[in-house]
Amino acid sequence: GRCYLPKEKWAPTGWTPQHNNGDNPAFNSLWKDHIKLAMDCLNDGWTYTQALPSSWIRVRLSCSWPILLGIRTLQPLANPPLPQSKPAKVPRSEVYEIMLRTIVSSPFPSVWNGLYNRFLEQYQLPEHKAETSSP
């Protein structure tokens, strides 16, 4: 099995993994709060990544990959998973695509700055637009 939230968070909602039918408003609210928290953390990470000097290409790339992969991972988790749901995994081909897109866009500030927002739009997580800046 898998659990994305600590038991002490979901236990007070009355939800249990054994009786997960997706019909528990308290748990669903808790789930969405944690998705928002994760998105806020990813947004902070992207803000940090953008603040790095553009000449620090390797550092910017190594910071951007987990952020963009995090967005891609959260997309299937936007709603609480049901027992029959597949684990939230990013296919290897998409990992390579993300790496290629970031490497190719790194020399172009306007393209680089738009990556995060394009990922949010592509994976339908529009409520957390990052501010773009050119360091």
C-alpha positions as a printed Julia matrix, in Angstrom:
135×3 Matrix{Float64}:
   0.0    0.0     0.0
   0.87   3.63   -0.13
  -0.02   6.61    1.97
   0.77  10.19    1.09
  -0.31  11.72    4.41
   0.72  10.91    7.98
  -1.85   8.96    9.98
  -2.1   11.66   12.66
  -3.42  14.01    9.96
  -6.07  11.78    8.4
  -7.2    9.77   11.44
  -9.27  12.66   12.94
 -11.28  12.9     9.7
 -12.7    9.41   10.18
 -11.16   8.28    6.9
  -9.38   4.92    6.71
  -7.47   3.35    3.82
  -9.66   0.25    4.1
 -12.87   2.25    3.59
 -11.68   4.75    1.01
 -14.55   5.43   -1.36
 -13.74   9.1    -1.98
 -16.82  10.24   -0.06
 -15.31  11.9     3.01
 -15.49  15.72    2.78
 -13.18  16.24    5.79
 -10.49  14.01    4.3
 -10.93  15.52    0.82
 -10.45  18.99    2.31
  -7.34  17.83    4.18
  -6.0   16.29    0.97
  -6.51  19.48   -1.02
  -4.87  21.53    1.76
  -1.79  19.33    1.5
  -1.74  19.59   -2.29
  -1.85  23.38   -1.9
   0.97  23.22    0.66
   3.06  21.14   -1.75
   2.36  23.61   -4.55
   3.33  26.51   -2.29
   6.64  24.77   -1.56
   7.24  24.14   -5.28
   6.44  27.79   -5.98
   8.96  28.89   -3.34
  11.52  26.54   -4.86
  10.97  28.0    -8.32
  11.29  31.54   -6.93
  14.61  30.5    -5.39
  15.73  28.88   -8.65
  14.93  32.03  -10.6
  16.9   34.13   -8.1
  20.07  32.18   -8.86
  22.42  33.85  -11.35
  21.71  32.67  -14.88
  25.39  31.77  -15.22
  24.89  29.04  -12.59
  23.36  26.73  -15.17
  24.09  23.43  -13.43
  22.7   24.64  -10.1
  19.59  26.07  -11.74
  19.02  22.83  -13.62
  19.52  20.66  -10.55
  17.04  22.83   -8.63
  14.48  22.94  -11.44
  14.21  19.21  -12.09
  12.64  18.17   -8.78
  10.33  21.19   -8.92
   9.03  20.43  -12.4
   8.81  16.71  -11.63
   6.91  17.64   -8.47
   4.33  19.54  -10.51
   3.98  16.58  -12.84
   3.6   14.21   -9.87
   0.96  16.36   -8.16
  -1.26  16.47  -11.24
  -2.67  12.93  -10.8
  -2.87  13.56   -7.05
  -5.03  16.7    -7.36
  -7.96  14.61   -6.13
  -7.6   12.03   -3.37
  -6.66   8.66   -4.86
  -9.05   5.76   -4.63
  -7.83   2.24   -3.83
  -7.9    1.29   -7.52
  -5.81   4.35   -8.48
  -2.4    3.79   -9.97
   0.59   5.14   -8.02
   1.57   8.68   -9.01
   4.68   8.07  -11.07
   6.26  10.09  -13.84
   7.22   7.9   -16.81
  10.92   7.83  -17.56
  10.3    9.32  -21.01
   8.71  12.39  -19.37
  11.64  12.71  -16.96
  14.0   12.82  -19.94
  11.72  15.29  -21.73
  11.72  17.6   -18.68
  15.49  17.41  -18.49
  15.85  18.18  -22.2
  13.39  21.1   -22.07
  15.23  22.7   -19.17
  18.66  22.21  -20.7
  17.56  23.66  -24.04
  15.77  26.62  -22.46
  18.45  27.5   -19.89
  20.35  29.95  -22.17
  17.14  31.88  -22.95
  15.84  33.85  -19.92
  12.35  34.48  -21.31
  11.86  30.79  -22.14
  13.39  29.67  -18.83
  11.19  32.06  -16.82
   8.05  30.74  -18.48
   8.81  27.04  -17.88
   7.13  26.85  -14.48
   3.91  28.54  -15.61
   3.78  26.4   -18.74
   4.09  23.31  -16.57
   1.28  24.54  -14.32
  -0.93  25.12  -17.35
   0.04  21.84  -19.01
  -0.73  19.82  -15.91
  -3.82  21.85  -14.97
  -2.58  23.39  -11.74
  -3.3   27.03  -12.65
  -3.86  28.57   -9.23
  -0.15  28.93   -8.35
   1.39  31.12  -11.05
   4.95  32.06  -10.27
   6.2   35.58  -10.74
   8.78  35.71  -13.48
  11.94  37.68  -13.09
  15.23  37.9   -14.88
  18.16  37.65  -12.46
